[in-house]
Amino acid sequence: MSLQEPKDERNQKQPGEAAPQPQDQTEVIKFAKQSQSTANSAIIPSLFGPGYGTYEVRPENFLLSVLTHTLAIGALLWAFHLAVPSKPPDRIAFNSTPLEPYIPMHVGRAAGGGGGGGDASKLQASAGTPPKATMKQQFTPPTVIIRNEQPKIAIPPTIVADLKIPVSQIGDPLSKLVAPSNGTGVRGGVGSGSGGGVGSGDGRGLGPGSGANFGGGVFRVGNGVSPPRAIFSPDPDYSDEARKAKYQGVVVLNVIVGADGRVHDAAVARSLGMGLDEKAREKVMTWRFDPATREGKPVPVLVSIEVSFNLY
Protein backbone atom coordinates (compact mmCIF):
# COMPACT_ATOMS: atom_id res chain seq x y z
CA MET A 1 0.00 0.00 0.00
CA SER A 2 1.44 3.45 -0.92
CA LEU A 3 0.93 6.56 1.06
CA GLN A 4 -0.19 9.75 -0.75
CA GLU A 5 0.24 13.26 0.51
CA PRO A 6 -2.96 15.10 1.13
CA LYS A 7 -3.85 17.60 -1.64
CA ASP A 8 -4.46 21.24 -0.84
CA GLU A 9 -7.56 22.04 -2.74
CA ARG A 10 -7.10 25.77 -2.05
CA ASN A 11 -4.01 25.98 -4.28
CA GLN A 12 -5.27 23.73 -7.00
CA LYS A 13 -6.73 25.21 -10.17
CA GLN A 14 -9.48 23.23 -11.72
CA PRO A 15 -9.51 22.86 -15.48
CA GLY A 16 -11.45 25.66 -17.18
CA GLU A 17 -11.40 27.83 -14.06
CA ALA A 18 -10.43 31.58 -14.52
CA ALA A 19 -7.37 33.10 -12.82
CA PRO A 20 -8.00 34.71 -9.44
CA GLN A 21 -8.60 38.50 -9.59
CA PRO A 22 -7.14 40.98 -7.08
CA GLN A 23 -9.55 41.81 -4.43
CA ASP A 24 -8.79 45.62 -4.41
CA GLN A 25 -7.95 47.51 -7.68
CA THR A 26 -7.21 50.71 -5.71
CA GLU A 27 -4.21 49.12 -4.02
CA VAL A 28 -2.74 48.11 -7.41
CA ILE A 29 -3.01 51.65 -8.82
CA LYS A 30 -1.49 53.12 -5.66
CA PHE A 31 1.45 50.73 -5.83
CA ALA A 32 2.11 51.61 -9.50
CA LYS A 33 2.15 55.35 -8.75
CA GLN A 34 4.57 54.88 -5.89
CA SER A 35 6.92 52.84 -8.12
CA GLN A 36 6.86 55.56 -10.84
CA SER A 37 7.53 58.32 -8.30
CA THR A 38 10.53 56.44 -6.92
CA ALA A 39 11.97 55.98 -10.43
CA ASN A 40 11.57 59.69 -11.28
CA SER A 41 13.27 60.78 -8.09
CA ALA A 42 16.24 58.57 -8.95
CA ILE A 43 16.63 60.28 -12.37
CA ILE A 44 15.84 63.96 -11.61
CA PRO A 45 17.21 65.16 -8.27
CA SER A 46 15.44 67.86 -6.39
CA LEU A 47 17.18 71.06 -5.34
CA PHE A 48 15.55 71.34 -1.94
CA GLY A 49 14.47 67.76 -1.34
CA PRO A 50 15.91 64.24 -1.28
CA GLY A 51 17.79 63.27 -4.42
CA TYR A 52 18.76 59.91 -5.86
CA GLY A 53 16.83 58.33 -3.03
CA THR A 54 19.95 58.19 -0.79
CA TYR A 55 21.02 61.74 0.15
CA GLU A 56 19.82 65.33 0.12
CA VAL A 57 21.03 67.96 -2.38
CA ARG A 58 22.58 70.93 -0.56
CA PRO A 59 21.39 74.30 -2.03
CA GLU A 60 24.70 76.05 -1.26
CA ASN A 61 26.56 73.55 -3.48
CA PHE A 62 24.20 74.27 -6.35
CA LEU A 63 24.57 78.04 -5.95
CA LEU A 64 28.36 77.73 -5.74
CA SER A 65 28.38 75.78 -9.00
CA VAL A 66 26.27 78.43 -10.75
CA LEU A 67 28.56 81.20 -9.48
CA THR A 68 31.70 79.35 -10.60
CA HIS A 69 30.35 78.78 -14.11
CA THR A 70 29.26 82.42 -14.37
CA LEU A 71 32.73 83.65 -13.45
CA ALA A 72 34.35 81.24 -15.91
CA ILE A 73 32.13 82.43 -18.78
CA GLY A 74 32.79 86.05 -17.87
CA ALA A 75 36.54 85.44 -17.89
CA LEU A 76 36.33 83.88 -21.36
CA LEU A 77 34.33 86.82 -22.72
CA TRP A 78 36.84 89.29 -21.25
CA ALA A 79 39.76 87.38 -22.78
CA PHE A 80 38.02 87.45 -26.16
CA HIS A 81 37.51 91.20 -25.80
CA LEU A 82 41.23 91.66 -25.14
CA ALA A 83 42.13 89.67 -28.24
CA VAL A 84 39.99 91.78 -30.60
CA PRO A 85 41.97 94.75 -31.93
CA SER A 86 40.47 98.20 -31.90
CA LYS A 87 41.77 101.53 -33.05
CA PRO A 88 41.34 104.98 -31.56
CA PRO A 89 40.32 107.83 -33.86
CA ASP A 90 42.98 108.65 -36.42
CA ARG A 91 44.83 111.92 -36.11
CA ILE A 92 45.66 113.96 -39.20
CA ALA A 93 48.93 115.83 -38.79
CA PHE A 94 49.59 118.44 -41.43
CA ASN A 95 52.94 118.20 -43.17
CA SER A 96 55.21 121.21 -43.47
CA THR A 97 58.35 120.81 -45.58
CA PRO A 98 61.35 122.92 -44.43
CA LEU A 99 61.85 125.67 -47.00
CA GLU A 100 64.28 127.94 -45.15
CA PRO A 101 66.87 128.00 -47.97
CA TYR A 102 64.25 129.45 -50.30
CA ILE A 103 62.62 131.82 -47.80
CA PRO A 104 65.06 134.26 -46.18
CA MET A 105 62.40 135.66 -43.83
CA HIS A 106 59.94 134.00 -41.49
CA VAL A 107 56.64 133.55 -43.30
CA GLY A 108 55.09 130.60 -41.48
CA ARG A 109 53.98 127.59 -43.43
CA ALA A 110 54.33 127.94 -47.17
CA ALA A 111 51.91 126.55 -49.69
CA GLY A 112 53.09 124.00 -52.22
CA GLY A 113 54.49 124.58 -55.66
CA GLY A 114 57.85 125.05 -57.28
CA GLY A 115 59.72 126.26 -60.28
CA GLY A 116 62.90 126.10 -62.26
CA GLY A 117 64.54 127.36 -65.37
CA GLY A 118 67.78 128.32 -67.05
CA ASP A 119 69.17 129.02 -70.51
CA ALA A 120 71.11 125.79 -71.04
CA SER A 121 74.37 127.28 -69.76
CA LYS A 122 77.29 124.99 -69.01
CA LEU A 123 77.61 126.41 -65.50
CA GLN A 124 75.24 125.88 -62.63
CA ALA A 125 73.02 128.78 -61.63
CA SER A 126 74.79 131.49 -59.65
CA ALA A 127 73.99 132.22 -56.04
CA GLY A 128 71.50 134.92 -55.19
CA THR A 129 68.03 135.61 -53.88
CA PRO A 130 64.71 135.06 -55.64
CA PRO A 131 63.05 138.01 -57.40
CA LYS A 132 59.84 139.70 -56.34
CA ALA A 133 56.89 137.39 -55.77
CA THR A 134 53.49 138.09 -57.30
CA MET A 135 50.24 136.22 -57.82
CA LYS A 136 49.67 137.96 -61.15
CA GLN A 137 50.68 136.62 -64.55
CA GLN A 138 54.41 136.39 -65.10
CA PHE A 139 55.59 138.54 -67.99
CA THR A 140 59.35 138.52 -67.41
CA PRO A 141 61.08 135.41 -65.99
CA PRO A 142 64.02 136.01 -63.64
CA THR A 143 67.47 136.09 -65.19
CA VAL A 144 71.02 136.66 -64.04
CA ILE A 145 72.54 137.46 -67.42
CA ILE A 146 70.37 139.85 -69.38
CA ARG A 147 70.44 138.87 -73.05
CA ASN A 148 68.30 141.74 -74.29
CA GLU A 149 69.60 144.96 -72.78
CA GLN A 150 67.14 147.19 -74.67
CA PRO A 151 63.68 145.62 -74.37
CA LYS A 152 60.67 147.38 -75.87
CA ILE A 153 58.88 147.35 -72.52
CA ALA A 154 60.95 147.16 -69.36
CA ILE A 155 59.18 144.90 -66.86
CA PRO A 156 60.91 143.74 -63.68
CA PRO A 157 61.36 139.96 -63.37
CA THR A 158 58.99 138.12 -61.05
CA ILE A 159 58.07 134.65 -59.90
CA VAL A 160 54.50 133.51 -59.30
CA ALA A 161 54.06 133.20 -55.53
CA ASP A 162 51.96 134.74 -52.79
CA LEU A 163 54.77 135.88 -50.47
CA LYS A 164 56.77 139.08 -50.45
CA ILE A 165 60.49 138.32 -50.58
CA PRO A 166 63.23 140.96 -50.37
CA VAL A 167 64.89 141.50 -53.71
CA SER A 168 68.67 141.74 -54.01
CA GLN A 169 70.86 139.85 -56.47
CA ILE A 170 68.69 137.38 -58.35
CA GLY A 171 69.83 133.75 -58.25
CA ASP A 172 69.29 130.29 -56.80
CA PRO A 173 69.41 130.34 -52.96
CA LEU A 174 70.96 126.87 -52.90
CA SER A 175 73.73 127.60 -55.37
CA LYS A 176 77.33 128.22 -54.25
CA LEU A 177 78.49 129.61 -57.59
CA VAL A 178 79.39 133.32 -57.53
CA ALA A 179 79.95 133.84 -61.26
CA PRO A 180 76.87 135.03 -63.15
CA SER A 181 74.90 132.15 -64.68
CA ASN A 182 71.28 131.38 -65.36
CA GLY A 183 71.90 127.67 -64.84
CA THR A 184 71.60 124.53 -66.88
CA GLY A 185 67.83 124.51 -67.08
CA VAL A 186 65.66 125.45 -70.02
CA ARG A 187 62.70 127.65 -70.95
CA GLY A 188 63.95 130.73 -69.08
CA GLY A 189 64.38 131.42 -65.41
CA VAL A 190 67.25 130.45 -63.15
CA GLY A 191 68.36 126.99 -62.05
CA SER A 192 68.43 123.44 -63.34
CA GLY A 193 64.73 122.99 -64.03
CA SER A 194 62.36 124.38 -66.62
CA GLY A 195 59.44 126.74 -66.86
CA GLY A 196 60.65 130.26 -66.03
CA GLY A 197 61.05 129.95 -62.26
CA VAL A 198 63.97 129.57 -59.88
CA GLY A 199 65.30 126.19 -58.75
CA SER A 200 65.26 122.59 -59.88
CA GLY A 201 61.53 122.23 -60.42
CA ASP A 202 59.23 122.64 -63.39
CA GLY A 203 57.20 125.82 -63.34
CA ARG A 204 57.16 129.54 -62.70
CA GLY A 205 57.65 129.34 -58.93
CA LEU A 206 60.53 128.69 -56.58
CA GLY A 207 61.99 125.37 -55.47
CA PRO A 208 61.92 121.69 -56.42
CA GLY A 209 58.21 121.34 -57.18
CA SER A 210 56.06 122.16 -60.16
CA GLY A 211 53.48 124.72 -61.22
CA ALA A 212 54.00 127.82 -59.06
CA ASN A 213 54.61 129.02 -55.51
CA PHE A 214 57.23 127.51 -53.15
CA GLY A 215 58.30 123.93 -52.46
CA GLY A 216 56.77 120.75 -53.85
CA GLY A 217 54.12 120.10 -56.48
CA VAL A 218 51.05 120.21 -54.21
CA PHE A 219 49.95 122.71 -51.61
CA ARG A 220 50.58 122.46 -47.89
CA VAL A 221 48.16 123.50 -45.19
CA GLY A 222 48.69 127.10 -44.15
CA ASN A 223 49.21 130.46 -45.81
CA GLY A 224 45.62 130.61 -47.01
CA VAL A 225 45.21 126.85 -47.64
CA SER A 226 42.59 125.25 -45.39
CA PRO A 227 43.02 121.61 -44.29
CA PRO A 228 40.93 118.78 -45.73
CA ARG A 229 38.32 117.14 -43.51
CA ALA A 230 37.77 113.37 -43.46
CA ILE A 231 34.14 112.41 -44.10
CA PHE A 232 34.67 108.66 -44.63
CA SER A 233 37.50 107.00 -42.72
CA PRO A 234 36.99 103.26 -42.06
CA ASP A 235 39.31 101.56 -39.59
CA PRO A 236 42.19 99.48 -40.98
CA ASP A 237 42.35 95.74 -40.42
CA TYR A 238 44.92 94.02 -38.20
CA SER A 239 47.31 91.63 -39.90
CA ASP A 240 47.31 88.04 -38.63
CA GLU A 241 51.02 88.24 -37.83
CA ALA A 242 50.63 91.38 -35.71
CA ARG A 243 47.56 90.04 -33.92
CA LYS A 244 49.33 86.83 -32.92
CA ALA A 245 52.34 88.80 -31.68
CA LYS A 246 50.09 91.38 -29.94
CA TYR A 247 52.01 94.07 -31.80
CA GLN A 248 50.97 97.72 -31.40
CA GLY A 249 52.11 101.08 -32.69
CA VAL A 250 51.52 103.92 -35.15
CA VAL A 251 52.02 104.07 -38.92
CA VAL A 252 52.55 107.56 -40.40
CA LEU A 253 51.50 108.08 -44.01
CA ASN A 254 52.19 111.08 -46.26
CA VAL A 255 48.94 111.41 -48.17
CA ILE A 256 48.02 113.56 -51.17
CA VAL A 257 44.35 114.52 -51.01
CA GLY A 258 43.19 115.72 -54.40
CA ALA A 259 40.80 118.52 -55.22
CA ASP A 260 38.14 115.83 -55.71
CA GLY A 261 38.46 114.69 -52.08
CA ARG A 262 40.02 111.35 -52.98
CA VAL A 263 43.39 110.02 -51.84
CA HIS A 264 45.71 110.05 -54.86
CA ASP A 265 48.82 108.71 -53.15
CA ALA A 266 49.83 107.39 -49.73
CA ALA A 267 53.49 106.83 -48.91
CA VAL A 268 54.81 105.35 -45.67
CA ALA A 269 56.71 108.01 -43.72
CA ARG A 270 57.16 105.96 -40.54
CA SER A 271 56.97 102.18 -40.75
CA LEU A 272 55.60 99.80 -38.12
CA GLY A 273 56.16 96.43 -39.81
CA MET A 274 54.33 93.16 -39.21
CA GLY A 275 52.23 93.85 -42.32
CA LEU A 276 50.55 96.86 -40.68
CA ASP A 277 52.04 99.37 -43.14
CA GLU A 278 50.22 97.71 -46.03
CA LYS A 279 47.00 97.43 -44.03
CA ALA A 280 47.10 101.13 -43.13
CA ARG A 281 47.87 102.26 -46.68
CA GLU A 282 45.25 99.96 -48.18
CA LYS A 283 42.49 101.36 -45.98
CA VAL A 284 43.53 105.03 -46.16
CA MET A 285 43.37 104.87 -49.97
CA THR A 286 39.59 104.33 -49.57
CA TRP A 287 39.08 107.43 -47.41
CA ARG A 288 37.09 110.41 -48.67
CA PHE A 289 37.59 114.06 -47.71
CA ASP A 290 36.11 117.47 -48.03
CA PRO A 291 39.05 118.84 -50.04
CA ALA A 292 41.39 121.59 -48.95
CA THR A 293 40.53 125.01 -50.28
CA ARG A 294 42.44 128.12 -51.26
CA GLU A 295 40.53 131.32 -51.96
CA GLY A 296 37.34 129.27 -51.89
CA LYS A 297 38.50 126.78 -54.54
CA PRO A 298 39.43 123.11 -53.86
CA VAL A 299 43.13 122.38 -54.25
CA PRO A 300 45.33 119.27 -53.84
CA VAL A 301 47.21 119.17 -50.56
CA LEU A 302 49.81 117.03 -48.80
CA VAL A 303 49.01 115.93 -45.23
CA SER A 304 50.38 113.33 -42.82
CA ILE A 305 47.99 110.79 -41.31
CA GLU A 306 48.81 108.80 -38.19
CA VAL A 307 47.13 105.38 -38.18
CA SER A 308 47.20 103.78 -34.71
CA PHE A 309 47.07 100.04 -34.07
CA ASN A 310 46.22 99.10 -30.47
CA LEU A 311 44.97 95.95 -28.74
CA TYR A 312 42.47 96.45 -25.92
CSV table of C-alpha atoms in Angstrom, one decimal:
chain,number,residue,atom,x,y,z
A,1,MET,CA,0.0,0.0,0.0
A,2,SER,CA,1.4,3.5,-0.9
A,3,LEU,CA,0.9,6.6,1.1
A,4,GLN,CA,-0.2,9.7,-0.8
A,5,GLU,CA,0.2,13.3,0.5
A,6,PRO,CA,-3.0,15.1,1.1
A,7,LYS,CA,-3.9,17.6,-1.6
A,8,ASP,CA,-4.5,21.2,-0.8
A,9,GLU,CA,-7.6,22.0,-2.7
A,10,ARG,CA,-7.1,25.8,-2.1
A,11,ASN,CA,-4.0,26.0,-4.3
A,12,GLN,CA,-5.3,23.7,-7.0
A,13,LYS,CA,-6.7,25.2,-10.2
A,14,GLN,CA,-9.5,23.2,-11.7
A,15,PRO,CA,-9.5,22.9,-15.5
A,16,GLY,CA,-11.5,25.7,-17.2
A,17,GLU,CA,-11.4,27.8,-14.1
A,18,ALA,CA,-10.4,31.6,-14.5
A,19,ALA,CA,-7.4,33.1,-12.8
A,20,PRO,CA,-8.0,34.7,-9.4
A,21,GLN,CA,-8.6,38.5,-9.6
A,22,PRO,CA,-7.1,41.0,-7.1
A,23,GLN,CA,-9.5,41.8,-4.4
A,24,ASP,CA,-8.8,45.6,-4.4
A,25,GLN,CA,-7.9,47.5,-7.7
A,26,THR,CA,-7.2,50.7,-5.7
A,27,GLU,CA,-4.2,49.1,-4.0
A,28,VAL,CA,-2.7,48.1,-7.4
A,29,ILE,CA,-3.0,51.7,-8.8
A,30,LYS,CA,-1.5,53.1,-5.7
A,31,PHE,CA,1.5,50.7,-5.8
A,32,ALA,CA,2.1,51.6,-9.5
A,33,LYS,CA,2.2,55.4,-8.8
A,34,GLN,CA,4.6,54.9,-5.9
A,35,SER,CA,6.9,52.8,-8.1
A,36,GLN,CA,6.9,55.6,-10.8
A,37,SER,CA,7.5,58.3,-8.3
A,38,THR,CA,10.5,56.4,-6.9
A,39,ALA,CA,12.0,56.0,-10.4
A,40,ASN,CA,11.6,59.7,-11.3
A,41,SER,CA,13.3,60.8,-8.1
A,42,ALA,CA,16.2,58.6,-9.0
A,43,ILE,CA,16.6,60.3,-12.4
A,44,ILE,CA,15.8,64.0,-11.6
A,45,PRO,CA,17.2,65.2,-8.3
A,46,SER,CA,15.4,67.9,-6.4
A,47,LEU,CA,17.2,71.1,-5.3
A,48,PHE,CA,15.5,71.3,-1.9
A,49,GLY,CA,14.5,67.8,-1.3
A,50,PRO,CA,15.9,64.2,-1.3
A,51,GLY,CA,17.8,63.3,-4.4
A,52,TYR,CA,18.8,59.9,-5.9
A,53,GLY,CA,16.8,58.3,-3.0
A,54,THR,CA,19.9,58.2,-0.8
A,55,TYR,CA,21.0,61.7,0.2
A,56,GLU,CA,19.8,65.3,0.1
A,57,VAL,CA,21.0,68.0,-2.4
A,58,ARG,CA,22.6,70.9,-0.6
A,59,PRO,CA,21.4,74.3,-2.0
A,60,GLU,CA,24.7,76.0,-1.3
A,61,ASN,CA,26.6,73.5,-3.5
A,62,PHE,CA,24.2,74.3,-6.3
A,63,LEU,CA,24.6,78.0,-6.0
A,64,LEU,CA,28.4,77.7,-5.7
A,65,SER,CA,28.4,75.8,-9.0
A,66,VAL,CA,26.3,78.4,-10.7
A,67,LEU,CA,28.6,81.2,-9.5
A,68,THR,CA,31.7,79.3,-10.6
A,69,HIS,CA,30.4,78.8,-14.1
A,70,THR,CA,29.3,82.4,-14.4
A,71,LEU,CA,32.7,83.7,-13.5
A,72,ALA,CA,34.4,81.2,-15.9
A,73,ILE,CA,32.1,82.4,-18.8
A,74,GLY,CA,32.8,86.1,-17.9
A,75,ALA,CA,36.5,85.4,-17.9
A,76,LEU,CA,36.3,83.9,-21.4
A,77,LEU,CA,34.3,86.8,-22.7
A,78,TRP,CA,36.8,89.3,-21.3
A,79,ALA,CA,39.8,87.4,-22.8
A,80,PHE,CA,38.0,87.5,-26.2
A,81,HIS,CA,37.5,91.2,-25.8
A,82,LEU,CA,41.2,91.7,-25.1
A,83,ALA,CA,42.1,89.7,-28.2
A,84,VAL,CA,40.0,91.8,-30.6
A,85,PRO,CA,42.0,94.8,-31.9
A,86,SER,CA,40.5,98.2,-31.9
A,87,LYS,CA,41.8,101.5,-33.0
A,88,PRO,CA,41.3,105.0,-31.6
A,89,PRO,CA,40.3,107.8,-33.9
A,90,ASP,CA,43.0,108.6,-36.4
A,91,ARG,CA,44.8,111.9,-36.1
A,92,ILE,CA,45.7,114.0,-39.2
A,93,ALA,CA,48.9,115.8,-38.8
A,94,PHE,CA,49.6,118.4,-41.4
A,95,ASN,CA,52.9,118.2,-43.2
A,96,SER,CA,55.2,121.2,-43.5
A,97,THR,CA,58.4,120.8,-45.6
A,98,PRO,CA,61.3,122.9,-44.4
A,99,LEU,CA,61.8,125.7,-47.0
A,100,GLU,CA,64.3,127.9,-45.1
A,101,PRO,CA,66.9,128.0,-48.0
A,102,TYR,CA,64.2,129.5,-50.3
A,103,ILE,CA,62.6,131.8,-47.8
A,104,PRO,CA,65.1,134.3,-46.2
A,105,MET,CA,62.4,135.7,-43.8
A,106,HIS,CA,59.9,134.0,-41.5
A,107,VAL,CA,56.6,133.5,-43.3
A,108,GLY,CA,55.1,130.6,-41.5
A,109,ARG,CA,54.0,127.6,-43.4
A,110,ALA,CA,54.3,127.9,-47.2
A,111,ALA,CA,51.9,126.6,-49.7
A,112,GLY,CA,53.1,124.0,-52.2
A,113,GLY,CA,54.5,124.6,-55.7
A,114,GLY,CA,57.8,125.1,-57.3
A,115,GLY,CA,59.7,126.3,-60.3
A,116,GLY,CA,62.9,126.1,-62.3
A,117,GLY,CA,64.5,127.4,-65.4
A,118,GLY,CA,67.8,128.3,-67.1
A,119,ASP,CA,69.2,129.0,-70.5
A,120,ALA,CA,71.1,125.8,-71.0
A,121,SER,CA,74.4,127.3,-69.8
A,122,LYS,CA,77.3,125.0,-69.0
A,123,LEU,CA,77.6,126.4,-65.5
A,124,GLN,CA,75.2,125.9,-62.6
A,125,ALA,CA,73.0,128.8,-61.6
A,126,SER,CA,74.8,131.5,-59.7
A,127,ALA,CA,74.0,132.2,-56.0
A,128,GLY,CA,71.5,134.9,-55.2
A,129,THR,CA,68.0,135.6,-53.9
A,130,PRO,CA,64.7,135.1,-55.6
A,131,PRO,CA,63.1,138.0,-57.4
A,132,LYS,CA,59.8,139.7,-56.3
A,133,ALA,CA,56.9,137.4,-55.8
A,134,THR,CA,53.5,138.1,-57.3
A,135,MET,CA,50.2,136.2,-57.8
A,136,LYS,CA,49.7,138.0,-61.1
A,137,GLN,CA,50.7,136.6,-64.5
A,138,GLN,CA,54.4,136.4,-65.1
A,139,PHE,CA,55.6,138.5,-68.0
A,140,THR,CA,59.4,138.5,-67.4
A,141,PRO,CA,61.1,135.4,-66.0
A,142,PRO,CA,64.0,136.0,-63.6
A,143,THR,CA,67.5,136.1,-65.2
A,144,VAL,CA,71.0,136.7,-64.0
A,145,ILE,CA,72.5,137.5,-67.4
A,146,ILE,CA,70.4,139.8,-69.4
A,147,ARG,CA,70.4,138.9,-73.0
A,148,ASN,CA,68.3,141.7,-74.3
A,149,GLU,CA,69.6,145.0,-72.8
A,150,GLN,CA,67.1,147.2,-74.7
A,151,PRO,CA,63.7,145.6,-74.4
A,152,LYS,CA,60.7,147.4,-75.9
A,153,ILE,CA,58.9,147.4,-72.5
A,154,ALA,CA,60.9,147.2,-69.4
A,155,ILE,CA,59.2,144.9,-66.9
A,156,PRO,CA,60.9,143.7,-63.7
A,157,PRO,CA,61.4,140.0,-63.4
A,158,THR,CA,59.0,138.1,-61.1
A,159,ILE,CA,58.1,134.7,-59.9
A,160,VAL,CA,54.5,133.5,-59.3
A,161,ALA,CA,54.1,133.2,-55.5
A,162,ASP,CA,52.0,134.7,-52.8
A,163,LEU,CA,54.8,135.9,-50.5
A,164,LYS,CA,56.8,139.1,-50.4
A,165,ILE,CA,60.5,138.3,-50.6
A,166,PRO,CA,63.2,141.0,-50.4
A,167,VAL,CA,64.9,141.5,-53.7
A,168,SER,CA,68.7,141.7,-54.0
A,169,GLN,CA,70.9,139.8,-56.5
A,170,ILE,CA,68.7,137.4,-58.4
A,171,GLY,CA,69.8,133.8,-58.3
A,172,ASP,CA,69.3,130.3,-56.8
A,173,PRO,CA,69.4,130.3,-53.0
A,174,LEU,CA,71.0,126.9,-52.9
A,175,SER,CA,73.7,127.6,-55.4
A,176,LYS,CA,77.3,128.2,-54.3
A,177,LEU,CA,78.5,129.6,-57.6
A,178,VAL,CA,79.4,133.3,-57.5
A,179,ALA,CA,80.0,133.8,-61.3
A,180,PRO,CA,76.9,135.0,-63.1
A,181,SER,CA,74.9,132.2,-64.7
A,182,ASN,CA,71.3,131.4,-65.4
A,183,GLY,CA,71.9,127.7,-64.8
A,184,THR,CA,71.6,124.5,-66.9
A,185,GLY,CA,67.8,124.5,-67.1
A,186,VAL,CA,65.7,125.5,-70.0
A,187,ARG,CA,62.7,127.7,-70.9
A,188,GLY,CA,64.0,130.7,-69.1
A,189,GLY,CA,64.4,131.4,-65.4
A,190,VAL,CA,67.2,130.4,-63.1
A,191,GLY,CA,68.4,127.0,-62.1
A,192,SER,CA,68.4,123.4,-63.3
A,193,GLY,CA,64.7,123.0,-64.0
A,194,SER,CA,62.4,124.4,-66.6
A,195,GLY,CA,59.4,126.7,-66.9
A,196,GLY,CA,60.7,130.3,-66.0
A,197,GLY,CA,61.1,130.0,-62.3
A,198,VAL,CA,64.0,129.6,-59.9
A,199,GLY,CA,65.3,126.2,-58.8
A,200,SER,CA,65.3,122.6,-59.9
A,201,GLY,CA,61.5,122.2,-60.4
A,202,ASP,CA,59.2,122.6,-63.4
A,203,GLY,CA,57.2,125.8,-63.3
A,204,ARG,CA,57.2,129.5,-62.7
A,205,GLY,CA,57.7,129.3,-58.9
A,206,LEU,CA,60.5,128.7,-56.6
A,207,GLY,CA,62.0,125.4,-55.5
A,208,PRO,CA,61.9,121.7,-56.4
A,209,GLY,CA,58.2,121.3,-57.2
A,210,SER,CA,56.1,122.2,-60.2
A,211,GLY,CA,53.5,124.7,-61.2
A,212,ALA,CA,54.0,127.8,-59.1
A,213,ASN,CA,54.6,129.0,-55.5
A,214,PHE,CA,57.2,127.5,-53.2
A,215,GLY,CA,58.3,123.9,-52.5
A,216,GLY,CA,56.8,120.7,-53.9
A,217,GLY,CA,54.1,120.1,-56.5
A,218,VAL,CA,51.0,120.2,-54.2
A,219,PHE,CA,50.0,122.7,-51.6
A,220,ARG,CA,50.6,122.5,-47.9
A,221,VAL,CA,48.2,123.5,-45.2
A,222,GLY,CA,48.7,127.1,-44.1
A,223,ASN,CA,49.2,130.5,-45.8
A,224,GLY,CA,45.6,130.6,-47.0
A,225,VAL,CA,45.2,126.9,-47.6
A,226,SER,CA,42.6,125.3,-45.4
A,227,PRO,CA,43.0,121.6,-44.3
A,228,PRO,CA,40.9,118.8,-45.7
A,229,ARG,CA,38.3,117.1,-43.5
A,230,ALA,CA,37.8,113.4,-43.5
A,231,ILE,CA,34.1,112.4,-44.1
A,232,PHE,CA,34.7,108.7,-44.6
A,233,SER,CA,37.5,107.0,-42.7
A,234,PRO,CA,37.0,103.3,-42.1
A,235,ASP,CA,39.3,101.6,-39.6
A,236,PRO,CA,42.2,99.5,-41.0
A,237,ASP,CA,42.4,95.7,-40.4
A,238,TYR,CA,44.9,94.0,-38.2
A,239,SER,CA,47.3,91.6,-39.9
A,240,ASP,CA,47.3,88.0,-38.6
A,241,GLU,CA,51.0,88.2,-37.8
A,242,ALA,CA,50.6,91.4,-35.7
A,243,ARG,CA,47.6,90.0,-33.9
A,244,LYS,CA,49.3,86.8,-32.9
A,245,ALA,CA,52.3,88.8,-31.7
A,246,LYS,CA,50.1,91.4,-29.9
A,247,TYR,CA,52.0,94.1,-31.8
A,248,GLN,CA,51.0,97.7,-31.4
A,249,GLY,CA,52.1,101.1,-32.7
A,250,VAL,CA,51.5,103.9,-35.1
A,251,VAL,CA,52.0,104.1,-38.9
A,252,VAL,CA,52.5,107.6,-40.4
A,253,LEU,CA,51.5,108.1,-44.0
A,254,ASN,CA,52.2,111.1,-46.3
A,255,VAL,CA,48.9,111.4,-48.2
A,256,ILE,CA,48.0,113.6,-51.2
A,257,VAL,CA,44.3,114.5,-51.0
A,258,GLY,CA,43.2,115.7,-54.4
A,259,ALA,CA,40.8,118.5,-55.2
A,260,ASP,CA,38.1,115.8,-55.7
A,261,GLY,CA,38.5,114.7,-52.1
A,262,ARG,CA,40.0,111.4,-53.0
A,263,VAL,CA,43.4,110.0,-51.8
A,264,HIS,CA,45.7,110.0,-54.9
A,265,ASP,CA,48.8,108.7,-53.2
A,266,ALA,CA,49.8,107.4,-49.7
A,267,ALA,CA,53.5,106.8,-48.9
A,268,VAL,CA,54.8,105.3,-45.7
A,269,ALA,CA,56.7,108.0,-43.7
A,270,ARG,CA,57.2,106.0,-40.5
A,271,SER,CA,57.0,102.2,-40.7
A,272,LEU,CA,55.6,99.8,-38.1
A,273,GLY,CA,56.2,96.4,-39.8
A,274,MET,CA,54.3,93.2,-39.2
A,275,GLY,CA,52.2,93.8,-42.3
A,276,LEU,CA,50.5,96.9,-40.7
A,277,ASP,CA,52.0,99.4,-43.1
A,278,GLU,CA,50.2,97.7,-46.0
A,279,LYS,CA,47.0,97.4,-44.0
A,280,ALA,CA,47.1,101.1,-43.1
A,281,ARG,CA,47.9,102.3,-46.7
A,282,GLU,CA,45.2,100.0,-48.2
A,283,LYS,CA,42.5,101.4,-46.0
A,284,VAL,CA,43.5,105.0,-46.2
A,285,MET,CA,43.4,104.9,-50.0
A,286,THR,CA,39.6,104.3,-49.6
A,287,TRP,CA,39.1,107.4,-47.4
A,288,ARG,CA,37.1,110.4,-48.7
A,289,PHE,CA,37.6,114.1,-47.7
A,290,ASP,CA,36.1,117.5,-48.0
A,291,PRO,CA,39.1,118.8,-50.0
A,292,ALA,CA,41.4,121.6,-48.9
A,293,THR,CA,40.5,125.0,-50.3
A,294,ARG,CA,42.4,128.1,-51.3
A,295,GLU,CA,40.5,131.3,-52.0
A,296,GLY,CA,37.3,129.3,-51.9
A,297,LYS,CA,38.5,126.8,-54.5
A,298,PRO,CA,39.4,123.1,-53.9
A,299,VAL,CA,43.1,122.4,-54.3
A,300,PRO,CA,45.3,119.3,-53.8
A,301,VAL,CA,47.2,119.2,-50.6
A,302,LEU,CA,49.8,117.0,-48.8
A,303,VAL,CA,49.0,115.9,-45.2
A,304,SER,CA,50.4,113.3,-42.8
A,305,ILE,CA,48.0,110.8,-41.3
A,306,GLU,CA,48.8,108.8,-38.2
A,307,VAL,CA,47.1,105.4,-38.2
A,308,SER,CA,47.2,103.8,-34.7
A,309,PHE,CA,47.1,100.0,-34.1
A,310,ASN,CA,46.2,99.1,-30.5
A,311,LEU,CA,45.0,95.9,-28.7
A,312,TYR,CA,42.5,96.5,-25.9
